[in-house]
CSV table of C-alpha atoms and ligand atoms in Angstrom, one decimal:
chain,number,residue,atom,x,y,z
A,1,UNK,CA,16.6,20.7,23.8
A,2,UNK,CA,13.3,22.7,23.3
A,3,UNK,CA,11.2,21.3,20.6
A,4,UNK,CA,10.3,23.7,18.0
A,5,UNK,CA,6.7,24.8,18.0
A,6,UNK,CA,4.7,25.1,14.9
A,7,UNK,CA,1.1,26.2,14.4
A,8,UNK,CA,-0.3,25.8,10.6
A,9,UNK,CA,-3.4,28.0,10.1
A,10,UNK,CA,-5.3,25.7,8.0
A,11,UNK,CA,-8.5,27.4,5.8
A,12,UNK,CA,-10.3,23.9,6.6
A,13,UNK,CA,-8.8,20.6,8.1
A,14,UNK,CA,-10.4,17.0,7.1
A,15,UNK,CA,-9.2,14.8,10.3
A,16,UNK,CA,-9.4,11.4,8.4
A,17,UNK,CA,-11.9,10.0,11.0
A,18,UNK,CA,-14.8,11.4,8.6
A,19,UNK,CA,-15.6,13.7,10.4
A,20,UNK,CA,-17.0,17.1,8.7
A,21,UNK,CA,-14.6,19.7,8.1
A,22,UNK,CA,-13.6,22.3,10.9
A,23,UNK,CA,-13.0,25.2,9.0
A,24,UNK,CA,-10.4,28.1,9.7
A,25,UNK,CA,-9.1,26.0,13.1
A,26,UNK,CA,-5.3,25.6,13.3
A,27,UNK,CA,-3.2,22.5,13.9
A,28,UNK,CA,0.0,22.8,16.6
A,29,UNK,CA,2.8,20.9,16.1
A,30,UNK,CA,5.6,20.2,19.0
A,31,UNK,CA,8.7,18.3,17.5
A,32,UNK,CA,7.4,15.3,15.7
A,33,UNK,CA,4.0,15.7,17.6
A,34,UNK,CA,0.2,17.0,17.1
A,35,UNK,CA,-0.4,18.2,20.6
A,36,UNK,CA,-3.8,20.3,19.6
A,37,UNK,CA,-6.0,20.5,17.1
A,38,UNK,CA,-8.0,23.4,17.3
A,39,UNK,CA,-7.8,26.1,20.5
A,40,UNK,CA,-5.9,28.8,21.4
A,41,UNK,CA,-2.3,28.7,20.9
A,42,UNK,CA,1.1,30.7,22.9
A,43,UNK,CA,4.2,31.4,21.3
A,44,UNK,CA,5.0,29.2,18.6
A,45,UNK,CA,8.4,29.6,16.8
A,46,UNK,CA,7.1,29.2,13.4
A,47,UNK,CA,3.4,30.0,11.8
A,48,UNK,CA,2.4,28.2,8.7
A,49,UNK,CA,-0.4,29.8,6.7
A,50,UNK,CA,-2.5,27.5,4.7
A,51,UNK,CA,-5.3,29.4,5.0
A,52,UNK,CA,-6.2,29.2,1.6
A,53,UNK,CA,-5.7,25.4,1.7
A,54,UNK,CA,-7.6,22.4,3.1
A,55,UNK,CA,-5.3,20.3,5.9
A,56,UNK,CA,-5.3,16.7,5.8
A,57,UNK,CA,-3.3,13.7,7.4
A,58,UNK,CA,-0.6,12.2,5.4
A,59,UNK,CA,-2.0,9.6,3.0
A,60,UNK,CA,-1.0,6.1,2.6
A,61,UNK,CA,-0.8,3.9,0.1
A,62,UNK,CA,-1.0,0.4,1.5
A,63,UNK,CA,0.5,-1.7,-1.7
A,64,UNK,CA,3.5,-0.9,-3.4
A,65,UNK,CA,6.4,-2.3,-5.2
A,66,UNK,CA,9.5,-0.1,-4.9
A,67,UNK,CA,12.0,-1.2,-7.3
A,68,UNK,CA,9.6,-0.8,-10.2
A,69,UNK,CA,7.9,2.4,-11.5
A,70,UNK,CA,5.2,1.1,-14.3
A,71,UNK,CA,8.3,0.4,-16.6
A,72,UNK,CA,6.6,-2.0,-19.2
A,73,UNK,CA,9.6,-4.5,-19.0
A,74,UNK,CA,9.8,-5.6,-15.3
A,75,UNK,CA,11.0,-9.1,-16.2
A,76,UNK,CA,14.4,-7.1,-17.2
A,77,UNK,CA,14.2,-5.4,-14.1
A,78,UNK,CA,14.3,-8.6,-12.2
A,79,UNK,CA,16.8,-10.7,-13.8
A,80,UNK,CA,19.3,-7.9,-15.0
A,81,UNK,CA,19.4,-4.9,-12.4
A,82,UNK,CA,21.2,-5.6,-9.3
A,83,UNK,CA,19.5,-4.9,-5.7
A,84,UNK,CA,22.0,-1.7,-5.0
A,85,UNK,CA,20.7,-0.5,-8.2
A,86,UNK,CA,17.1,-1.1,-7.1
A,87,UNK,CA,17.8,0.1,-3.9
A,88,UNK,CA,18.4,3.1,-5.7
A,89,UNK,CA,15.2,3.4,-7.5
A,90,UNK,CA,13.3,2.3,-4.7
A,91,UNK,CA,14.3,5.6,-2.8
A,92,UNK,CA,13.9,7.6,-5.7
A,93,UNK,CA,10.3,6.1,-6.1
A,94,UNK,CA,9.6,6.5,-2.8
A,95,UNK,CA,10.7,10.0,-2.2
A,96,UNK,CA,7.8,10.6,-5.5
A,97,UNK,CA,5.1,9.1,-3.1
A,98,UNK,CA,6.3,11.1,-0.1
A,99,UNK,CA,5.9,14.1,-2.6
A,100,UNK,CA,2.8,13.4,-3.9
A,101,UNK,CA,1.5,13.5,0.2
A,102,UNK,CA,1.7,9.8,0.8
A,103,UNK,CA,3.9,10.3,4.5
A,104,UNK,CA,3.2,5.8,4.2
A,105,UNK,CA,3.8,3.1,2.0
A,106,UNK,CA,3.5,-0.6,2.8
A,107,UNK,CA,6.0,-2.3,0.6
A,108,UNK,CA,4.6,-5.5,-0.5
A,109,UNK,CA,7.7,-8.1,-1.0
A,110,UNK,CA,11.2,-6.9,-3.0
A,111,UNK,CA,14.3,-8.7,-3.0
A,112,UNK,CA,16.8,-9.4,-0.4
A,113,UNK,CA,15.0,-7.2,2.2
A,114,UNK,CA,15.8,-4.0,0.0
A,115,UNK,CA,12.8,-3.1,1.7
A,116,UNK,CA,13.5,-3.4,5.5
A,117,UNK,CA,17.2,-1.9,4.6
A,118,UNK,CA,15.5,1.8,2.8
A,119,UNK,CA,12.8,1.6,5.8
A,120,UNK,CA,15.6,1.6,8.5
A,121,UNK,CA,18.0,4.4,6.5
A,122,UNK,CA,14.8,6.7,6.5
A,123,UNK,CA,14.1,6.2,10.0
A,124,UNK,CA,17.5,6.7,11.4
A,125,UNK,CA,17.5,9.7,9.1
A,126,UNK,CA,20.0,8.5,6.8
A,127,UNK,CA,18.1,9.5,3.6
A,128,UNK,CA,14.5,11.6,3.3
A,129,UNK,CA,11.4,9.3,2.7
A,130,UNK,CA,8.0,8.2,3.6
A,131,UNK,CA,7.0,6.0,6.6
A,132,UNK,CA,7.2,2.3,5.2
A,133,UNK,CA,5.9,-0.7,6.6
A,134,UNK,CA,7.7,-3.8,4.8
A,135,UNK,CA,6.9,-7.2,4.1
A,136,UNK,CA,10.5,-8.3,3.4
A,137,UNK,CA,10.2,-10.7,0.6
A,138,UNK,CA,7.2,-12.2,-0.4
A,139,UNK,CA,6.1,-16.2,0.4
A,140,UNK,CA,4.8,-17.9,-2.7
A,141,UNK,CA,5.1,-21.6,-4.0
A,142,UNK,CA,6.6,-23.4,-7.1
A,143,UNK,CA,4.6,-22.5,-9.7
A,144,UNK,CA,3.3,-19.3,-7.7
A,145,UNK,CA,2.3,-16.2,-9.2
A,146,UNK,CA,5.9,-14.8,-7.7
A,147,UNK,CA,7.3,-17.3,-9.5
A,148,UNK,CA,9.5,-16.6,-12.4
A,149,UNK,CA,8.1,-19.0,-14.6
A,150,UNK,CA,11.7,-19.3,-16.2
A,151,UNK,CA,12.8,-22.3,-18.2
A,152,UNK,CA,12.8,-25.3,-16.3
A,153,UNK,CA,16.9,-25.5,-16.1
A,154,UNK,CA,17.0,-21.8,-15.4
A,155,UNK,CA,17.3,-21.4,-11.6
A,156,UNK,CA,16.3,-18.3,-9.8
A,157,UNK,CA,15.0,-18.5,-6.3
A,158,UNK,CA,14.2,-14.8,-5.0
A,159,UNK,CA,10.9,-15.1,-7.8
A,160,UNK,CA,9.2,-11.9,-8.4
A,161,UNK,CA,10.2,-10.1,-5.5
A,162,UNK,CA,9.8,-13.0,-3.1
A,163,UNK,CA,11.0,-16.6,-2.6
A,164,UNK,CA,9.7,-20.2,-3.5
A,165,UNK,CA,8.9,-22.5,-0.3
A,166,UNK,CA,6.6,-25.8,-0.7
A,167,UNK,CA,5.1,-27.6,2.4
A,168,UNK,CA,4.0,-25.5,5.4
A,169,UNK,CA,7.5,-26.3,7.4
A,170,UNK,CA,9.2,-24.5,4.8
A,171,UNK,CA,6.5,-21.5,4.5
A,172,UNK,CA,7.0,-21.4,8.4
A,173,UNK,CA,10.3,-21.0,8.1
A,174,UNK,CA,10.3,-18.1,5.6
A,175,UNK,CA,8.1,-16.1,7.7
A,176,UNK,CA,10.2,-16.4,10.5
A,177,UNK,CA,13.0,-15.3,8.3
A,178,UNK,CA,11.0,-12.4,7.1
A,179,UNK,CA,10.4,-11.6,10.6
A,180,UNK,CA,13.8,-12.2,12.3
A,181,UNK,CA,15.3,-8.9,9.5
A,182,UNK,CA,12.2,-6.8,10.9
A,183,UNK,CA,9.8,-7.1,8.5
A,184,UNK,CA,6.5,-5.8,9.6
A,185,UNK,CA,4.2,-8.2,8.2
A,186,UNK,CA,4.4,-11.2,5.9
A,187,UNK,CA,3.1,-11.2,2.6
A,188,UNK,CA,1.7,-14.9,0.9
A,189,UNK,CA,1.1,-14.8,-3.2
A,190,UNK,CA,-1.8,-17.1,-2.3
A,191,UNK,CA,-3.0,-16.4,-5.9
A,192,UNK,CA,-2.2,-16.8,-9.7
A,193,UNK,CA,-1.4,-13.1,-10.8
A,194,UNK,CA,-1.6,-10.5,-13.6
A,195,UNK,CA,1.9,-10.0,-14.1
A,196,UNK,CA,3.0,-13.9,-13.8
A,197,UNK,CA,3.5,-15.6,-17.3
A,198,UNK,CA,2.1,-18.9,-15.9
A,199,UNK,CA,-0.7,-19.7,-13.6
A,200,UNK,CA,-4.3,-18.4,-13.2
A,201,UNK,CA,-5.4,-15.4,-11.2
A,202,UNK,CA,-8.6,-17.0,-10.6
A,203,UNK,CA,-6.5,-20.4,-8.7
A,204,UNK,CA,-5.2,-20.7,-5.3
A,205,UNK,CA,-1.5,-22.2,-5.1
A,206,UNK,CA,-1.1,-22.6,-1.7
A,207,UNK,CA,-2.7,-25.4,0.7
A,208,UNK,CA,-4.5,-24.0,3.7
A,209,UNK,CA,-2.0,-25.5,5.8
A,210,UNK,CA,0.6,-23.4,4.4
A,211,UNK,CA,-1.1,-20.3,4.6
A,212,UNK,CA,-1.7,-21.3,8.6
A,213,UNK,CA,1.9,-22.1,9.3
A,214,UNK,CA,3.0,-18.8,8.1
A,215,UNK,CA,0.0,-16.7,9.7
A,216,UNK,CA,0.5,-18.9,12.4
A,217,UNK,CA,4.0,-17.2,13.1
A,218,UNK,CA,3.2,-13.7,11.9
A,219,UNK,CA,0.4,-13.4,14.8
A,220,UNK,CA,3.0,-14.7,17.3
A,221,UNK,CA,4.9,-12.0,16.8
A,222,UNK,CA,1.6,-9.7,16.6
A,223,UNK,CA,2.4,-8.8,13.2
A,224,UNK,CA,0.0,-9.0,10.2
A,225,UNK,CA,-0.1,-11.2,7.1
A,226,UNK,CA,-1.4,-10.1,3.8
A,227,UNK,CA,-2.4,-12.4,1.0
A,228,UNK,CA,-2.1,-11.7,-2.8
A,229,UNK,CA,-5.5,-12.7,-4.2
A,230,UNK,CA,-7.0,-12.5,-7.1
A,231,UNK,CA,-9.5,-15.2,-7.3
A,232,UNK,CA,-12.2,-15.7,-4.8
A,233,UNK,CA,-11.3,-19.4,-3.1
A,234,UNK,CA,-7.9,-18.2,-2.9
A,235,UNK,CA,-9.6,-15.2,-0.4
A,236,UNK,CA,-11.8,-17.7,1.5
A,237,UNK,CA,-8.8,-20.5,2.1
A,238,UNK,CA,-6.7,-17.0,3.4
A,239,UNK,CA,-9.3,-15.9,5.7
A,240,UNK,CA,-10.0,-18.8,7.4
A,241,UNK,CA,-7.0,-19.6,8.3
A,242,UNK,CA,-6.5,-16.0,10.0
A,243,UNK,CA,-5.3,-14.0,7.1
A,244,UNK,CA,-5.6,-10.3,7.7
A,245,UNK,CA,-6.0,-8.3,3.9
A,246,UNK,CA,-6.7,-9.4,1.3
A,247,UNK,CA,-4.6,-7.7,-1.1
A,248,UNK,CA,-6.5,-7.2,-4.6
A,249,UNK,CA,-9.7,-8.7,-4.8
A,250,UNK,CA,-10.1,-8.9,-7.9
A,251,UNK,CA,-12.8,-11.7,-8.6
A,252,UNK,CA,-14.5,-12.0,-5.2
A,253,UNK,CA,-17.5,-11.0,-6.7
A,254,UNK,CA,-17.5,-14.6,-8.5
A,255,UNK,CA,-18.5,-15.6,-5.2
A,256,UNK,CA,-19.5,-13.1,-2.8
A,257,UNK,CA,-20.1,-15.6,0.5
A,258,UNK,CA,-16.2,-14.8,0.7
A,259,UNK,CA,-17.2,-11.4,1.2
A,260,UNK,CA,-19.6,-12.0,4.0
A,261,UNK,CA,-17.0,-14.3,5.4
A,262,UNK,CA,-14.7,-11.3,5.2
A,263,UNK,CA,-17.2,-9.1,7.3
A,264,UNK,CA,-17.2,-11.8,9.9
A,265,UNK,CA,-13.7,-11.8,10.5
A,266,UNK,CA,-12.8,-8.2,10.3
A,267,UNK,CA,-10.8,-8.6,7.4
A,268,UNK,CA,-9.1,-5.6,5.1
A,269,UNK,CA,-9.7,-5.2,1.3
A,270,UNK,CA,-7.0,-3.7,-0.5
A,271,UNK,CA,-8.6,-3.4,-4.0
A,272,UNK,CA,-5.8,-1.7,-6.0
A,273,UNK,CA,-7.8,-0.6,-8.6
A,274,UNK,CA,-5.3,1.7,-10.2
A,275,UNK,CA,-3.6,-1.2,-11.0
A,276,UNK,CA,-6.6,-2.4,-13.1
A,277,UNK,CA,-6.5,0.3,-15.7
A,278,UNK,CA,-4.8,-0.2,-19.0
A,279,UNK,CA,-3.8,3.3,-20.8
A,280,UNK,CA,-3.9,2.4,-24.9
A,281,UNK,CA,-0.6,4.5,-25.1
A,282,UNK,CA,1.1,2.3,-22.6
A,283,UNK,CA,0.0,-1.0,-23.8
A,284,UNK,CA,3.4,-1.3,-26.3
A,285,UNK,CA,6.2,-3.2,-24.9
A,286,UNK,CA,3.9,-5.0,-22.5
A,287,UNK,CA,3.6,-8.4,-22.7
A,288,UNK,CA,0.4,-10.4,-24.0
A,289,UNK,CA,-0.2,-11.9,-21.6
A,290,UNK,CA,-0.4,-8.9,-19.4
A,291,UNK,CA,-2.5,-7.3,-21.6
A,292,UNK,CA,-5.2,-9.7,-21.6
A,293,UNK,CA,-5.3,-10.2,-17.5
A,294,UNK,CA,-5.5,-6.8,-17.1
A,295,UNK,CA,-8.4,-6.4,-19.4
A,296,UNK,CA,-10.4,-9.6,-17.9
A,297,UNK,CA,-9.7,-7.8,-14.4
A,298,UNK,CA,-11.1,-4.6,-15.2
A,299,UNK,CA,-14.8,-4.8,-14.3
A,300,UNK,CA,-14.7,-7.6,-11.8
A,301,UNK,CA,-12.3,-5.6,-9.6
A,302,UNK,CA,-14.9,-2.3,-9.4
A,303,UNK,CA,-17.9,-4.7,-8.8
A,304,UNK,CA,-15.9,-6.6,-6.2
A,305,UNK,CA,-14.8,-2.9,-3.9
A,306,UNK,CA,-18.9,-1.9,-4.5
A,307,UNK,CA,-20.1,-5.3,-3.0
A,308,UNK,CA,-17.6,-5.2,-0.5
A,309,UNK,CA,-18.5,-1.4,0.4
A,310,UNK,CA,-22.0,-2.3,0.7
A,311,UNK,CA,-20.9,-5.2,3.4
A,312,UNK,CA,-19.2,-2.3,5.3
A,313,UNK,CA,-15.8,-4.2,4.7
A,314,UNK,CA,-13.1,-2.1,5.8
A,315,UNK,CA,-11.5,-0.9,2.1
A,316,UNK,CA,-7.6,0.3,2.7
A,317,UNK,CA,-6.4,2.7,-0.6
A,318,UNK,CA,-3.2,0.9,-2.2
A,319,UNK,CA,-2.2,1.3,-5.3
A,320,UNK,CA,0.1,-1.5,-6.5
A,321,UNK,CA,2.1,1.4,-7.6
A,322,UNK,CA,5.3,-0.3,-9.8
A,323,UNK,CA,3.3,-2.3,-12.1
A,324,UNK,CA,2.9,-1.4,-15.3
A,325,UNK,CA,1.9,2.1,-16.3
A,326,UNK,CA,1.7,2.6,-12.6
A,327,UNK,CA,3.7,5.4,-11.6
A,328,UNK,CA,5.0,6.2,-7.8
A,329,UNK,CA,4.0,9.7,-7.3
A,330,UNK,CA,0.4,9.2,-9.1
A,331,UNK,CA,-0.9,7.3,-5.9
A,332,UNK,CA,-3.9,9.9,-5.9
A,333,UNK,CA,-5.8,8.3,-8.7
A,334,UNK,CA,-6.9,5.4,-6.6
A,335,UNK,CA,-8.6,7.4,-4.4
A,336,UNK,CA,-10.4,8.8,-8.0
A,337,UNK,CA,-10.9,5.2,-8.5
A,338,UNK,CA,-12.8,4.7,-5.5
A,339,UNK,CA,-14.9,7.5,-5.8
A,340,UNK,CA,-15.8,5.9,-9.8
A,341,UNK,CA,-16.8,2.7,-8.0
A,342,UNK,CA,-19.0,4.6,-5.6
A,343,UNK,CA,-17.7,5.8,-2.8
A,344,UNK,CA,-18.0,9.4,-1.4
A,345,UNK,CA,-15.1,11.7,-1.6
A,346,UNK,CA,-15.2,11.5,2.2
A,347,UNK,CA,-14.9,7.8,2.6
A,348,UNK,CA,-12.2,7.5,0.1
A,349,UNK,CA,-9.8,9.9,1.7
A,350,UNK,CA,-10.6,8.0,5.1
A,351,UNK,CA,-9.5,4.9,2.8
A,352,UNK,CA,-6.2,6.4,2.8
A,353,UNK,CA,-6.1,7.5,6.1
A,354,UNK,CA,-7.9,6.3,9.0
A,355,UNK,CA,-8.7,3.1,7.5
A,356,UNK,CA,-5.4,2.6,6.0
A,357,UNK,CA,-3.6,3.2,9.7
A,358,UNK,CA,-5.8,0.6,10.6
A,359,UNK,CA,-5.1,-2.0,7.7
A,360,UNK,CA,-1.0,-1.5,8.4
A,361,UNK,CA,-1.6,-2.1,12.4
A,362,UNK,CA,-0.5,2.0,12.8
A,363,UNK,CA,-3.6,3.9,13.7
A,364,UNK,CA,-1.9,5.0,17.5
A,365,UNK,CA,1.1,6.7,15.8
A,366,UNK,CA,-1.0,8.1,12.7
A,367,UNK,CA,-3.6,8.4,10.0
A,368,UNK,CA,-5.7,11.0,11.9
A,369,UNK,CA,-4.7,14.8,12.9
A,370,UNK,CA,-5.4,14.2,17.1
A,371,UNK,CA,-3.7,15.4,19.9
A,372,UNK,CA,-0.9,12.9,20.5
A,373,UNK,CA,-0.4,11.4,16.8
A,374,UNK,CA,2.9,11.9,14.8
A,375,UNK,CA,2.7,14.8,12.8
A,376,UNK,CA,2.5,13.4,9.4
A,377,UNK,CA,0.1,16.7,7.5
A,378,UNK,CA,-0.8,17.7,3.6
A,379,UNK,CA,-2.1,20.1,2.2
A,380,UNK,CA,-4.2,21.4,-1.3
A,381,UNK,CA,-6.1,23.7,-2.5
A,382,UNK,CA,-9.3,23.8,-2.5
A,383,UNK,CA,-11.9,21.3,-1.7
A,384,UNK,CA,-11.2,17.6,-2.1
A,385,UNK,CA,-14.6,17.1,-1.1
A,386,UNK,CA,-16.4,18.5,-3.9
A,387,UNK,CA,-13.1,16.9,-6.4
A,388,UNK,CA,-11.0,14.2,-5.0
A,389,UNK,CA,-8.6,14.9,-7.9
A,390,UNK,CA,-7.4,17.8,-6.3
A,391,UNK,CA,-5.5,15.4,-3.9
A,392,UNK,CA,-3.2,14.9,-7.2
A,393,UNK,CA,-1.4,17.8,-6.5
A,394,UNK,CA,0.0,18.1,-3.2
A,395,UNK,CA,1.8,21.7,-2.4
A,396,UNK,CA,2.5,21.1,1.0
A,397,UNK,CA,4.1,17.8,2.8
A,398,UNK,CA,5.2,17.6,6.4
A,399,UNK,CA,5.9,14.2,7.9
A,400,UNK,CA,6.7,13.8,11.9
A,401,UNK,CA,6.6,17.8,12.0
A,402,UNK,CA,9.6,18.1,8.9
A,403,UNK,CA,8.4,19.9,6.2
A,404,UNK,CA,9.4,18.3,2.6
A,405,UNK,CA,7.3,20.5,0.7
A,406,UNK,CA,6.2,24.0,1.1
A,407,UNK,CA,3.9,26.0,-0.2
A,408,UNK,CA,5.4,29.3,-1.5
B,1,ZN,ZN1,1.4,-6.0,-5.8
């Protein structure tokens, strides 16, 4: 069968490598395919005119929880919805990121592989999302962060999102299990968390040799791991022993050798900023000891991201999107975020792009508009590069050369 040929006439294109602009080029798409960028072009069968608009690549949002949707009571969530119920949200939440221009998510641990199952329906074109890379369930430890902290004669293994494994045999273990249902990385709560009852942000709960065993058997594979971390000696344990983002970063600036050891090995910083901010109006119904995390975050996180920008570490755009007062749909505002903590308008959309393809192990397939990459393109109006909130409202959303959003 022929594959239908589209050209977009695009006002300006932004190609995610940060590159400057090429204005009034054009953009052909064959099937699910970029095959020029720029040029002269036949007969296609369809012309899109976004003359008027400024063409990016799909942005992706590299940390986010599906089955939540910044609902202020999450612990109800977990212990009272079932997973088809959350397997329902999870596609409606996702189909708001795919909307908003984010053509990727990396799901960062849900229950019973929820994850791996809405990933593999979208792909085989059962239901209409984004691209997602999943971690399957997350890995934590007794008395982790994705631990439930319930009673002690309360048992519930699955945690928040995850399950409980102690001693590197078992962790072993549960990343091969993550692995064998196709997840496409593993993700260790090496950290105390923010949305945890018990347990310290600041702390490390796993040994090192835990954190090998499971790295250990994501690499074999050549997949990636991701560790939660708040705190900074959490970070350095994680990146010695081969760790490859390090998902929040909250306190690294505590001590910022971990940085430099992050530099050296090439690791990813997903900062997850958004997830930082605390609205007033959507503090009821949260619990206290959200609250005050949250607030003892804020600050540390943005002077973390500007020391780590200043070591060139590569800085991913995620989002955390699920937490509290986190919406799917609103990914956009970490990209405002980054820009606040002091990077150009140009470096934070690469964040989400180029950068981000390269944090998820993707950048061959996407995350740039080349000659050759999946045809995953946005558009807005007017210049993102003069005000990066403009990339919170997204008229025009194709993904793999399907339009999901047109402009009218
Ligand atoms: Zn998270």
């Amino acid at each position: 069968m022929k594959k239908e040929m589209i050209l977009i006439k695009a006002g300006a294109i932004i190609d995610g490598t940060g590159a400057a602009p090429l204005k009034d080029s054009t953009i052909l798409v064959e099937g699910d395919t970029i095959t020029s960028v720029g040029g002269n072009h036949g007969n296609p069968d369809t012309v899109i005119d976004l003359s008027e608009y400024t063409v990016l690549p799909g942005l992706m949002d590299c940390h986010v929880h599906t089955s939540f949707n910044g609902e202020p009571n999450y612990y109800d969530i977990v212990l009272k919805q079932s997973t088809a119920y959350r397997t329902l949200t999870s596609l409606r939440n996702v189909q708001n990121d795919l909307m908003a221009g984010f053509t990727t998510v990396r799901v960062m641990g849900e229950k019973s592989h929820l994850d791996i199952a809405l990933k593999n329906a979208i792909q085989e074109g059962v239901v209409a999302g984004p691209r997602i890379v999943a971690s399957g369930q997350n890995i934590t430890v007794t008395g982790g962060h994705a631990d439930l902290w319930l009673a002690q004669d309360i048992q519930y293994k699955e945690g928040l999102g995850g399950v409980i494994v102690d001693g590197p045999e078992e962790f072993r273990k549960a990343a091969r299990i993550q692995l064998k249902y196709g997840a496409d990385l593993i993700k260790l709560v090496v950290t105390g968390g923010i949305m945890s009852a018990g347990g310290d942000p600041g702390m490390p709960y796993h040994s090192a040799e835990e954190i090998r065993a499971a790295v250990e058997e994501a690499h074999r594979l050549h997949k990636k791991a991701a560790a939660h971390c708040h705190g900074a000696e959490g970070a350095r344990i994680s990146v010695e022993q081969g760790v490859d983002t390090i998902e929040h970063g909250t306190y690294l600036i505590k001590e910022p050798d971990v940085i430099d050891l992050m530099a050296k090995k090439g690791a990813f910083l997903v900062p997850t900023l958004k997830a930082t901010i605390l609205h007033e109006d959507e503090i009821e119904g949260l619990p206290d000891f959200y609250v005050r995390k949250t607030r003892e975050a804020q600050g540390y996180a943005i002077k973390s991201v500007q020391y780590a920008m200043k070591k060139g570490i590569r800085i991913a755009a995620g989002t955390d999107a699920g937490s509290p007062g986190n919406r799917h749909g609103e990914n956009a505002e970490e990209l405002e975020m980054l820009v606040k903590a002091g990077m150009t308008e140009m470096e934070a959309i690469v964040a989400a792009t180029r950068t981000a393809s390269e944090c998820l192990g993707i950048q061959n397939d996407v995350g740039v508009l080349e000659k050759g990459k999946r045809a995953d393109i946005i558009a807005v109006r007017g210049d993102p590069l003069s005000d990066i909130s403009i990339l919170k409202t997204v008229p025009f959303v194709m993904k793999e050369g399907k339009i999901f959003k047109e402009v009218s």
